[in-house]
Short mmCIF file of C-alpha atoms and ligand atoms in Angstrom, two decimals:
data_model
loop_
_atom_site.label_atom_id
_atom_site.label_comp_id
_atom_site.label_asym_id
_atom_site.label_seq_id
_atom_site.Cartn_x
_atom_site.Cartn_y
_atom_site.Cartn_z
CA UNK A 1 0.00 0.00 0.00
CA UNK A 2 1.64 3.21 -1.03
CA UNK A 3 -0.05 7.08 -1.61
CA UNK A 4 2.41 8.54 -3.75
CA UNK A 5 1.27 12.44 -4.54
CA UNK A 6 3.36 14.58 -7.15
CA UNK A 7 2.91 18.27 -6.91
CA UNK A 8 4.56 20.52 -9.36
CA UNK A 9 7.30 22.74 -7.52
CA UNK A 10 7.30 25.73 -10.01
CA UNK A 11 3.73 27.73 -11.56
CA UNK A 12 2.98 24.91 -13.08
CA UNK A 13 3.64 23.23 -16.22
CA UNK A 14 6.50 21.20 -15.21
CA UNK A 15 5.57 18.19 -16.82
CA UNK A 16 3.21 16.61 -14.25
CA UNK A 17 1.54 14.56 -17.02
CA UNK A 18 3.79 13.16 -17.92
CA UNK A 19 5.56 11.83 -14.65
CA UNK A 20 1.96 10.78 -13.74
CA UNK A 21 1.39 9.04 -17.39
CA UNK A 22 4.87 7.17 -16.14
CA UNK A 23 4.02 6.30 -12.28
CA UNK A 24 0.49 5.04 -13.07
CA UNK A 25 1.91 2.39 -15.09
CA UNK A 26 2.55 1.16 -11.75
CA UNK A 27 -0.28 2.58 -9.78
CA UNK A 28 -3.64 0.84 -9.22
CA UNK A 29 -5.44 4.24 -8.93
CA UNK A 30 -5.13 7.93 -10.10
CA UNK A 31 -6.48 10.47 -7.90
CA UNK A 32 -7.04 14.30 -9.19
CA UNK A 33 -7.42 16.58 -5.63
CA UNK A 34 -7.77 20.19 -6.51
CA UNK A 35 -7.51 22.70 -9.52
CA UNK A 36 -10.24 22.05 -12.20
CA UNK A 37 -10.21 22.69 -15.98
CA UNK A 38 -7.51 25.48 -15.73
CA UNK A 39 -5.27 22.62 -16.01
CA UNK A 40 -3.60 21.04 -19.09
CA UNK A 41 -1.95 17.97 -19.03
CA UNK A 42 -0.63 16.38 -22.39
CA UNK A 43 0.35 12.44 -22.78
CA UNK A 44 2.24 11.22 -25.36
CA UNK A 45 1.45 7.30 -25.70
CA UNK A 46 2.56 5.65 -29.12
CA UNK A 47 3.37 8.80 -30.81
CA UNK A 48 -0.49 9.49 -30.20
CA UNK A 49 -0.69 12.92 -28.38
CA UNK A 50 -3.91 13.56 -25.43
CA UNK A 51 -4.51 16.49 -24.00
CA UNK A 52 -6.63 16.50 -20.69
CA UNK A 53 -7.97 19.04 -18.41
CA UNK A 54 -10.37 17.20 -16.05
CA UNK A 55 -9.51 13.66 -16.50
CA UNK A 56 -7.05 12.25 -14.27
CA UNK A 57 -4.05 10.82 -15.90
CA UNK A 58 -4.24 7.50 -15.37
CA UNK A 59 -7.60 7.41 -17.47
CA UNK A 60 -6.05 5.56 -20.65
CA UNK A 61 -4.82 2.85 -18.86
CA UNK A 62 -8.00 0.49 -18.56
CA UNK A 63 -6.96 -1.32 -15.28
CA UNK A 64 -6.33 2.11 -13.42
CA UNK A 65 -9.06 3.21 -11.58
CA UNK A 66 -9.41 7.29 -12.17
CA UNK A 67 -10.94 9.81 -8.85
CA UNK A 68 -11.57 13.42 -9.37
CA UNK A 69 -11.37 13.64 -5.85
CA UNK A 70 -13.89 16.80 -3.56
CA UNK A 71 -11.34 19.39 -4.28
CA UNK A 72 -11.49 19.48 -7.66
CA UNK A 73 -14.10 21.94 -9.18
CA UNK A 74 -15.89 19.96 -12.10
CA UNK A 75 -16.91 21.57 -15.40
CA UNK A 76 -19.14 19.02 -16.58
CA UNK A 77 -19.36 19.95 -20.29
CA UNK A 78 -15.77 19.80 -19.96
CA UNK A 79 -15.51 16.71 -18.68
CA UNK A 80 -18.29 15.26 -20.76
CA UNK A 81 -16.29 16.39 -23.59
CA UNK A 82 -13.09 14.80 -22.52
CA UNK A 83 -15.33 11.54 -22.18
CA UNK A 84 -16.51 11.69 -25.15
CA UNK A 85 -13.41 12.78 -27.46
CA UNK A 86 -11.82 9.54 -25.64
CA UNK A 87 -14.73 7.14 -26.41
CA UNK A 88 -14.50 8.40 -30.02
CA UNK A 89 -10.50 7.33 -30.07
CA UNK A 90 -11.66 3.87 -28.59
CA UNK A 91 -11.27 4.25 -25.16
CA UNK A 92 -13.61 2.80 -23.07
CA UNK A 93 -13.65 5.60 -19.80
CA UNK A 94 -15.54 3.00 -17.35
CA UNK A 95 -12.32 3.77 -15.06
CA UNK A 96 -14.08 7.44 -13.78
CA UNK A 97 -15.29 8.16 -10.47
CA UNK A 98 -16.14 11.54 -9.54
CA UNK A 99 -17.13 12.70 -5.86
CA UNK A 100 -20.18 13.40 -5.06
CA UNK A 101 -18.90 16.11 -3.13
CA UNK A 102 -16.74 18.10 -5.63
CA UNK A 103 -18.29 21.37 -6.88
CA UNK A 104 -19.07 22.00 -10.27
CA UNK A 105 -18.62 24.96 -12.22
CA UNK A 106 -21.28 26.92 -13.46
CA UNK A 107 -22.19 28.72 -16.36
CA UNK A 108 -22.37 31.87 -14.38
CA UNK A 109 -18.66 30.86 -13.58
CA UNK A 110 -17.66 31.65 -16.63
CA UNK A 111 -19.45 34.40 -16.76
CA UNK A 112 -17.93 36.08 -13.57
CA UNK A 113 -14.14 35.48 -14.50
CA UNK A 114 -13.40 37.59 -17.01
CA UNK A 115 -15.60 40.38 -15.22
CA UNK A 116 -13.96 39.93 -12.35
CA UNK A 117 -10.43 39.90 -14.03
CA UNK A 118 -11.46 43.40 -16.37
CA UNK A 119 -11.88 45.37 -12.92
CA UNK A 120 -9.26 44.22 -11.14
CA UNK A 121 -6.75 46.46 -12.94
CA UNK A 122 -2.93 45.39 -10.82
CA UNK A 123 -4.63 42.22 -9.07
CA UNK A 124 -5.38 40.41 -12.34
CA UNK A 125 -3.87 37.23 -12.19
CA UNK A 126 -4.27 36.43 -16.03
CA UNK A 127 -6.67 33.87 -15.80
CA UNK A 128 -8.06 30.77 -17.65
CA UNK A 129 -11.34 31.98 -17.97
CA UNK A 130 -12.12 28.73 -16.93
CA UNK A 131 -14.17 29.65 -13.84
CA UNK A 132 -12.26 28.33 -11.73
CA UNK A 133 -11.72 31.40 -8.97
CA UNK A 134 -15.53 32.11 -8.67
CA UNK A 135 -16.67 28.56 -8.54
CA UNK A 136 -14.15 28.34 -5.49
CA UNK A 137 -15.50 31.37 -4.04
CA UNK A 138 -19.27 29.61 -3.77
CA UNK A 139 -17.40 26.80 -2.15
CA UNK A 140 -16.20 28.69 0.61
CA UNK A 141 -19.06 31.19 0.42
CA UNK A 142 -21.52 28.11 0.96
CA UNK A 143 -23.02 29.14 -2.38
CA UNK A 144 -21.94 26.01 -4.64
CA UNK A 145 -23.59 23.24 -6.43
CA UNK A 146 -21.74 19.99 -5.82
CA UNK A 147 -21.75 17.22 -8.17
CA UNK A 148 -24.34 15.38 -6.22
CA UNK A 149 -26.93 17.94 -6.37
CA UNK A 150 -26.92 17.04 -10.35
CA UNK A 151 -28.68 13.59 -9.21
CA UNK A 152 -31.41 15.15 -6.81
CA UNK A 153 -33.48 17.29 -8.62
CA UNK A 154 -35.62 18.97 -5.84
CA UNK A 155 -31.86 19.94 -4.09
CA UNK A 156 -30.86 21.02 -7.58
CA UNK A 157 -33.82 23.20 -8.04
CA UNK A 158 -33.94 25.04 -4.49
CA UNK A 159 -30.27 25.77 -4.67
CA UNK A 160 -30.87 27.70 -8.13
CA UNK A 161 -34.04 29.28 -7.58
CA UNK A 162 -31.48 30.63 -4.38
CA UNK A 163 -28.29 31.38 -6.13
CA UNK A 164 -28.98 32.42 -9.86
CA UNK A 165 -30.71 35.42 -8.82
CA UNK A 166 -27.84 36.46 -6.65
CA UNK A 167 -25.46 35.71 -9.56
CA UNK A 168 -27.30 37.46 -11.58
CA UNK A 169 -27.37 40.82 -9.34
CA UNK A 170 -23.42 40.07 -9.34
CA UNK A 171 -22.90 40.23 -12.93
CA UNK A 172 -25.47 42.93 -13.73
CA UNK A 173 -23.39 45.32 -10.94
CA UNK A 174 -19.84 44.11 -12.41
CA UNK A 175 -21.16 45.10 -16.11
CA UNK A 176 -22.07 41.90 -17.54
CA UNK A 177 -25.12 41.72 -20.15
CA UNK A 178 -25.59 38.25 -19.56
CA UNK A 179 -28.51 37.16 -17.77
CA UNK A 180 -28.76 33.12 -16.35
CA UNK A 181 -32.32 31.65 -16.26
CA UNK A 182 -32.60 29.22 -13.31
CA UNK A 183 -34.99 27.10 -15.53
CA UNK A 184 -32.25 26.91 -18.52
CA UNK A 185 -29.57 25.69 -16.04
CA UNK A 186 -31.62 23.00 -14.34
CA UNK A 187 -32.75 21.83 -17.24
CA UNK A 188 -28.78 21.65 -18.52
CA UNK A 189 -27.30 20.62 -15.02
CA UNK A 190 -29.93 17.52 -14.83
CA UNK A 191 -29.04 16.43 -17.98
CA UNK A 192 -25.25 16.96 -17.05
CA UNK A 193 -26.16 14.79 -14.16
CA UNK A 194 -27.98 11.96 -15.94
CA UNK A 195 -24.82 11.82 -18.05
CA UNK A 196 -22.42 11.55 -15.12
CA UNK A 197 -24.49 9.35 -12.88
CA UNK A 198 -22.41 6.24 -13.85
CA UNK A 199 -19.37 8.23 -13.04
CA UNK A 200 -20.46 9.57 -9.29
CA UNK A 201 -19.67 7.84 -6.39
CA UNK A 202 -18.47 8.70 -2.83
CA UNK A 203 -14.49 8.66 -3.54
CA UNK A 204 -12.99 8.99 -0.21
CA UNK A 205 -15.00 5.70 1.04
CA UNK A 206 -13.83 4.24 -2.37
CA UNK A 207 -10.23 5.23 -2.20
CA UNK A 208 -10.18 3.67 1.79
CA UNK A 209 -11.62 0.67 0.35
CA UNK A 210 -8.77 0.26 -1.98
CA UNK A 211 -6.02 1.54 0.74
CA UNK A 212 -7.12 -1.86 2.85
CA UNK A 213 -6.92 -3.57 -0.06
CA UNK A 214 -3.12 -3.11 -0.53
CA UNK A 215 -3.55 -0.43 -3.78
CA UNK A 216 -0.78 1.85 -5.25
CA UNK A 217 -2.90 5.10 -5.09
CA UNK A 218 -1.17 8.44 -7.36
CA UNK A 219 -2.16 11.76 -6.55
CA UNK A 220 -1.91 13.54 -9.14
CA UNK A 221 -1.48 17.71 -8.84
CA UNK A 222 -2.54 20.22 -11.04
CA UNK A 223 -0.73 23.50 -11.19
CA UNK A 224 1.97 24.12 -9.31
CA UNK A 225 3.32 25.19 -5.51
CA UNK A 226 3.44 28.50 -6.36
CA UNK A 227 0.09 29.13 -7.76
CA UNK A 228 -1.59 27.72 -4.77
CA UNK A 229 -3.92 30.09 -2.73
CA UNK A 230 -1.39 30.00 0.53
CA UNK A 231 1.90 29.13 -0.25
CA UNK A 232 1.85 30.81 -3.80
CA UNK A 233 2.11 34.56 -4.88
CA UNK A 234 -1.07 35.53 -3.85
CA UNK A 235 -3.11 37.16 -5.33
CA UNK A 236 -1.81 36.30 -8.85
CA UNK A 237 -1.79 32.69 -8.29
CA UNK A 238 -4.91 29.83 -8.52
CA UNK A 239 -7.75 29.26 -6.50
CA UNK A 240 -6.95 25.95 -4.67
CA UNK A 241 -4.63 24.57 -2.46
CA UNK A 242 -1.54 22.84 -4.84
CA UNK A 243 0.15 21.53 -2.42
CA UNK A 244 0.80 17.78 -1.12
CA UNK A 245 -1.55 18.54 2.20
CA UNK A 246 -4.65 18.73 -0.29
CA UNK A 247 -4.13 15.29 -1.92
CA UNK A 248 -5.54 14.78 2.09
CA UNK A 249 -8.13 16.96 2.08
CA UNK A 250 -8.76 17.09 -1.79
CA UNK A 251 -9.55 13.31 -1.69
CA UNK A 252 -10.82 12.50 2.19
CA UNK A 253 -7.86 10.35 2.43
CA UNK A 254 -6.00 10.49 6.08
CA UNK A 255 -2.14 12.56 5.30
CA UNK A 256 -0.92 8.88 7.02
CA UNK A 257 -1.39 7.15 3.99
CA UNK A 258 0.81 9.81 1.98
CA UNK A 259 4.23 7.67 2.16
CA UNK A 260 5.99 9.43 -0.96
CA UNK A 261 5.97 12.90 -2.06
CA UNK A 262 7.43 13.88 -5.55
CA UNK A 263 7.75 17.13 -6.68
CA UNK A 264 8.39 17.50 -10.34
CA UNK A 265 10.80 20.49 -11.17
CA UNK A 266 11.18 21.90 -14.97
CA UNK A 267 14.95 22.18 -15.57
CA UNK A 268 14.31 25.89 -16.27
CA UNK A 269 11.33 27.55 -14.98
CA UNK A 270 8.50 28.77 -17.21
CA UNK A 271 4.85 30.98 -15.79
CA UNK A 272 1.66 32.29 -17.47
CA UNK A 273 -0.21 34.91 -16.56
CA UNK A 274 1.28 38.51 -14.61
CA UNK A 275 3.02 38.89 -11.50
CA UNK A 276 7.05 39.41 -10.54
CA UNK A 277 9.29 36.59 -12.09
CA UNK A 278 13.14 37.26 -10.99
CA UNK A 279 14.50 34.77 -13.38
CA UNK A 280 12.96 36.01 -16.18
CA UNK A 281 14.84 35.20 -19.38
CA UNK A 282 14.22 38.16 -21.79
CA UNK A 283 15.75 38.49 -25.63
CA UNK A 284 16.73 35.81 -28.30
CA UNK A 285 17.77 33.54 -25.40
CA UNK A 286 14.53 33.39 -24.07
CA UNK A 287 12.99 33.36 -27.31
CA UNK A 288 14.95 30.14 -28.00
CA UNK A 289 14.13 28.31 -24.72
CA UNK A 290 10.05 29.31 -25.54
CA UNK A 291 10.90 27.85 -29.12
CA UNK A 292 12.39 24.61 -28.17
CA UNK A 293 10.53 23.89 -24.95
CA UNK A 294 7.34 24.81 -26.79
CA UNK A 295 6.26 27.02 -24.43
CA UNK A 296 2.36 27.61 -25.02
CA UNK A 297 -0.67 26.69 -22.80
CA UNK A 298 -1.80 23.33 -23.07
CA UNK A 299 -5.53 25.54 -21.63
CA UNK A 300 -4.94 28.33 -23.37
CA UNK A 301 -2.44 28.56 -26.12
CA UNK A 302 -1.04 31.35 -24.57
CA UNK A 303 2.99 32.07 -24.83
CA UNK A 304 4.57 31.19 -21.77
CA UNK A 305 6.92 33.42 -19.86
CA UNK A 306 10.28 31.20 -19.38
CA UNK A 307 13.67 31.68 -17.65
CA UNK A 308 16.24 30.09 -15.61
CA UNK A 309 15.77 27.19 -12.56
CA UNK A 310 15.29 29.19 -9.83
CA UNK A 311 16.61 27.21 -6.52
CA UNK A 312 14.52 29.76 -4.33
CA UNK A 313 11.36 28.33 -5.34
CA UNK A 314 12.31 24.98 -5.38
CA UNK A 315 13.52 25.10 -2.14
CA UNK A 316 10.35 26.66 -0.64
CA UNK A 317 8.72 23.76 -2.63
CA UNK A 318 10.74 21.19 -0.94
CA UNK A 319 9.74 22.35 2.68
CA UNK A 320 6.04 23.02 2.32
CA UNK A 321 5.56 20.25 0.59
CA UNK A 322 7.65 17.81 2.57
CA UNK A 323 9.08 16.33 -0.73
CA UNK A 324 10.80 13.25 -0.33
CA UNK A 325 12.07 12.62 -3.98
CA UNK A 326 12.52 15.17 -7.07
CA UNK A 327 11.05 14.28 -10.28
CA UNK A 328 13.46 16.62 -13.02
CA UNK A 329 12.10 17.34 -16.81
CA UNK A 330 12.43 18.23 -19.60
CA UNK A 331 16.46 18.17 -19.46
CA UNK A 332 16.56 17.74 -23.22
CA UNK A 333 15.43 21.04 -24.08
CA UNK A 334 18.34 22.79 -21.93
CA UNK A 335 20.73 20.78 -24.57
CA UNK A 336 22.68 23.04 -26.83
CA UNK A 337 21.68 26.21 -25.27
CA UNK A 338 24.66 28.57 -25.48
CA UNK A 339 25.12 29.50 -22.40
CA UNK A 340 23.28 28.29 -19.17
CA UNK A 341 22.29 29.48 -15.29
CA UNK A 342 20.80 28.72 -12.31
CA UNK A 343 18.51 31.26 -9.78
CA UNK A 344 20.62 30.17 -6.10
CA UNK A 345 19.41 33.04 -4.20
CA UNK A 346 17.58 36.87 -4.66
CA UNK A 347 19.56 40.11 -4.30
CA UNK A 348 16.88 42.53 -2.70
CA UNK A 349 18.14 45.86 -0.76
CA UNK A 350 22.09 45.03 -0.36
CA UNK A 351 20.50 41.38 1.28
CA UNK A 352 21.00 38.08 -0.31
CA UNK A 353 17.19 36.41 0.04
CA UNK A 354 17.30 32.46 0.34
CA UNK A 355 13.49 32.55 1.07
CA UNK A 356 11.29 33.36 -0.73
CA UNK A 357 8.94 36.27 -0.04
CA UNK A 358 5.53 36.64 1.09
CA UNK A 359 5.55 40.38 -0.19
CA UNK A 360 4.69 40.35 -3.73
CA UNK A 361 6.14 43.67 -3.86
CA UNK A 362 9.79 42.57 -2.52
CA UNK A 363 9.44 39.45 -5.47
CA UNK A 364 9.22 42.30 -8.09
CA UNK A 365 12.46 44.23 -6.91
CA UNK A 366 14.78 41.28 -6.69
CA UNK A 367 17.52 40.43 -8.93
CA UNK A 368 18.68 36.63 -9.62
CA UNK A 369 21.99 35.82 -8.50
CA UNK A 370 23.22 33.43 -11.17
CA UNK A 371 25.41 30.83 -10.92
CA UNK A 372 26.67 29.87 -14.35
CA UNK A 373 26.69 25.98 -15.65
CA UNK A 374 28.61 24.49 -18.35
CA UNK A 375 25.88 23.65 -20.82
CA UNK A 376 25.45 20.18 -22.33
CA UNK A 377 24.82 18.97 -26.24
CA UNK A 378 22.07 19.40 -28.56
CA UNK A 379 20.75 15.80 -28.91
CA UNK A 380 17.73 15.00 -30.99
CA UNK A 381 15.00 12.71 -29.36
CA UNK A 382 16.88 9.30 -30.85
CA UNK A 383 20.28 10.60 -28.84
CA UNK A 384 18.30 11.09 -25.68
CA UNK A 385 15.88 7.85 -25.82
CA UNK A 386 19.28 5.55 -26.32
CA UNK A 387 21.00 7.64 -23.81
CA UNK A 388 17.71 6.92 -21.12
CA UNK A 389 17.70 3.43 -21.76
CA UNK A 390 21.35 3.01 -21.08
CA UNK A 391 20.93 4.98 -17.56
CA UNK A 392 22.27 7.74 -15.53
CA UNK A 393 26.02 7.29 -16.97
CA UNK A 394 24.97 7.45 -20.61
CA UNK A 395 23.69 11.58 -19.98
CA UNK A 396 26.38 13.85 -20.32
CA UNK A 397 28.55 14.76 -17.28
CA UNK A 398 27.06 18.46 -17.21
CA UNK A 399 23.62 17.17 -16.95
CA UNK A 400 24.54 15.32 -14.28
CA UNK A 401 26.35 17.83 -12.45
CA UNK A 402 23.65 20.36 -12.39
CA UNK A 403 20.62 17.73 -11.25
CA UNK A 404 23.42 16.96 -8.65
CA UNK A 405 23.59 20.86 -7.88
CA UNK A 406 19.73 20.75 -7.59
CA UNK A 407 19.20 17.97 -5.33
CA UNK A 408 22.05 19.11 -3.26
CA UNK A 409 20.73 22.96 -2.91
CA UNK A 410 17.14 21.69 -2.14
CA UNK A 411 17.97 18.57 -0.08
CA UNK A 412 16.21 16.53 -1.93
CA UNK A 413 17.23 13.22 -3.55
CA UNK A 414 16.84 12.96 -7.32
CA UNK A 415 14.17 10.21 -8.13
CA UNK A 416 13.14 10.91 -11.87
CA UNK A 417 15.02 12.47 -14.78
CA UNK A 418 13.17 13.06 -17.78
CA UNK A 419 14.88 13.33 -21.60
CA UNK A 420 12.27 13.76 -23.58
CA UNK A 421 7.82 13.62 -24.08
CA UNK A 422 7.60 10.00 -24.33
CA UNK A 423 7.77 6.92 -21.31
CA UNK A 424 10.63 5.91 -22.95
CA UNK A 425 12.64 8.93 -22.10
CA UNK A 426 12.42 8.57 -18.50
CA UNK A 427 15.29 7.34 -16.23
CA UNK A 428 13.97 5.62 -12.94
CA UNK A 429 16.37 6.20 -9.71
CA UNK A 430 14.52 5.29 -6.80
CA UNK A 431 15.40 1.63 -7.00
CA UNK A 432 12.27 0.33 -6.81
P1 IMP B 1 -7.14 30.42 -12.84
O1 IMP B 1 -6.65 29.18 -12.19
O2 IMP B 1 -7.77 30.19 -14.19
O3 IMP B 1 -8.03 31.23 -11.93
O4 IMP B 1 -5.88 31.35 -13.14
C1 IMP B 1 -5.12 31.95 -12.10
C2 IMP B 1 -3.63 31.96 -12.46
O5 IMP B 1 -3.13 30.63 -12.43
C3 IMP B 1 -3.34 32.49 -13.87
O6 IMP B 1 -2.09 33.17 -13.84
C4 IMP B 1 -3.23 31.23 -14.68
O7 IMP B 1 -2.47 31.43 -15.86
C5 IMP B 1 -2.55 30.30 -13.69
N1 IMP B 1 -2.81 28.88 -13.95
C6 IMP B 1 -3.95 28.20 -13.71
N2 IMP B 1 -3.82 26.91 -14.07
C7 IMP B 1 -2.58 26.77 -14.53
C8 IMP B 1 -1.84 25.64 -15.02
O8 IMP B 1 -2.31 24.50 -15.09
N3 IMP B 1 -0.56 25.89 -15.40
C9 IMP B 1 0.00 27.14 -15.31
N4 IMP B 1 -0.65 28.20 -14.85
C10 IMP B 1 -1.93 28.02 -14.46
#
């Protein structure tokens, strides 16, 4: 029996998917906890390429049981869609369960974002549009729809004939010409339901029945340690909790049965959205890095911002999330880049910073001190695939040197490297 969780140390897109796609090989269940379809998490399996937002991982592997666990916030034409697109490839999907606690997101969601983002003027955080922030604001506000009021109709019904209205007042006063008819949406959100009912169950009591059972259970993260609500930069950051603590209350699973924590770390460090980045990589250099990392929103398509590893944040990742093993990707694209350095600390009034700061206003005036890094060799995907599947000694001696660097500066042992998109390019070191 194992709970293995893997947060992302960074803003996100450090290549969760595919460390999960890699660990649930090996894992009888995949468990999503928070975020909802703000995330985007591609798989490459047999050159054919996936793209997820809602669906855990795990979901085209036909013995893995799949949970999108209470903290996730469901879009259910989203993840009807998903379903759908999956069944069309040939894939069965009767591996879904979906709490009957997590809160769904509304139309009026979607609605409120973007009106909420167009007044917020220096607090936008750039969002997804997704819906994700004001579907976690009913949640807390005791205003939501969970997934289970989709199967009771009467709940269903009092809850809207309550909360539209409200909505309504709320986007009227923000600007918003949109108007939501509490008839429309129960008529949608029962059908949503009648759809899903196969799916909903009551995870946590599922997931404990498996944990006695002797199961391998993932928890898979969405976004990153940074974006979360309390440990990230707040307010430009998500809605939800991203760290390994919310795979426990995310899922209704006890923290005891979290035994291994991996936090997956992008060689370099990438971000979406506004907000103070100190190793920002400006110019042709970080044009280059965008280029060959491919650097646009799975959710979006939106150019990411990119620069160099920055130790700070990885550090701060380590502690809050209690990481026992690092999970390193996307190694390949730092080959053959001209010159190459890594974030070790912040410069900020005459100080060297080896924390990183609450104060988003601090963030914004500190400098990167750099350490530089011999870089190592432009490889193309063959070089790196026959390089993985020789091992660790087969990557050249700069690669290793600066993982080394990383796991000693975070003090953290290394656990995963990853050379390239596919399971193939993945080099195993935790001996098991
Ligand atoms: P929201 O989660 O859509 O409310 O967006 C809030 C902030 O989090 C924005 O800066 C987004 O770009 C960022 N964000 C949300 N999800 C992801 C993700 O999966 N990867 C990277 N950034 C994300």
């Amino acid at each position: 029996m194992t709970g293995t969780v893997v947060v992302g140390t960074q803003w996100g897109d450090e290549g969760k998917g595919k460390i999960i796609d890699y660990l649930a090989e090996r894992a009888d269940v995949v468990a999503r906890f928070q975020g909802g379809a703000n995330a985007g998490h591609t798989v490459i399996v047999g050159g054919e390429t996936y793209k997820f937002h809602l669906l855990p991982s795990g979901v085209l592997r036909p013995g893995t049981l799949n949970v999108v666990g209470n903290g996730v916030v469901v879009d259910p034409e989203q993840l009807l869609a998903e379903v759908d697109a999956l069944r069309g490839r040939g894939h069965a999907v009767a591996n879904l369960r979906v709490s009957d606690r997590a809160h769904v997101v509304m139309p009026y969601h979607k609605t409120l974002d973007p009106l909420e983002e167009a007044l917020k003027g220096g607090l936008k955080a750039g969002t997804t549009g997704r819906g994700i922030g004001p579907a976690y604001e009913d949640k807390v506000g005791r205003t939501g729809i969970r997934v289970g009021d989709l199967l009771e109709p009467e709940t269903l019904r009092g809850k809207l004939d309550t909360i539209v209205p409200m909505k309504n007042k709320i986007i009227a006063a923000l600007g918003g010409l949109e108007t939501h008819l509490p008839n429309d949406l129960f008529r949608q959100a029962t059908q949503w339901g009648e759809r899903l009912r196969e799916f909903v169950a009551d995870t946590s009591a599922l997931l404990d029945e498996r944990f006695r059972a002797g199961a391998r259970v993932l928890f898979e993260g969405a976004q990153g340690t940074h974006l979360c609500i309390d440990h990230g930069i707040y307010p430009f950051g998500t809605s939800s909790n991203c760290v390994a603590g919310a795979a426990s209350t995310g899922t209704g699973v006890g923290p005891r049965q979290l035994t291994e924590i991996l936090g997956v770390v992008k060689a370099y460090t990438s971000r979406v959205g506004t907000g103070p980045f100190p190793a920002e990589l400006l110019g042709p250099l970080g044009d280059r890095l965008r280029e060959k990392g491919q650097e646009y929103g799975t959710t979006t398509g939106r150019a990411r911002r990119v620069g160099w590893l920055d130790l700070v944040m990885v550090r701060y990742a380590a502690r809050v999330n209690g990481l026992t093993g690092l999970a390193v990707t996307r190694l390949d694209v730092l080959g053959g880049m001209p010159e190459l350095r890594v974030c070790t600390a912040y410069r900020h009034g005459g100080k060297t910073l080896r924390e990183f700061p609450a104060s988003m206003r601090v963030l914004a005036e500190c400098e990167p001190v750099l350490q530089e890094f011999p870089p190592w060799p432009a490889w193309d995907g063959k070089g790196w695939r026959e390089a993985a599947a020789k091992g660790l000694k087969a990557l050249p001696a700069d690669l290793r040197e600066y993982v080394a660097f990383l796991a000693r500066e975070s003090g953290v042992p290394l656990a995963i490297l990853s050379v390239g998109a596919g399971r193939e390019d993945t080099l195993d070191l935790r001996g098991n």
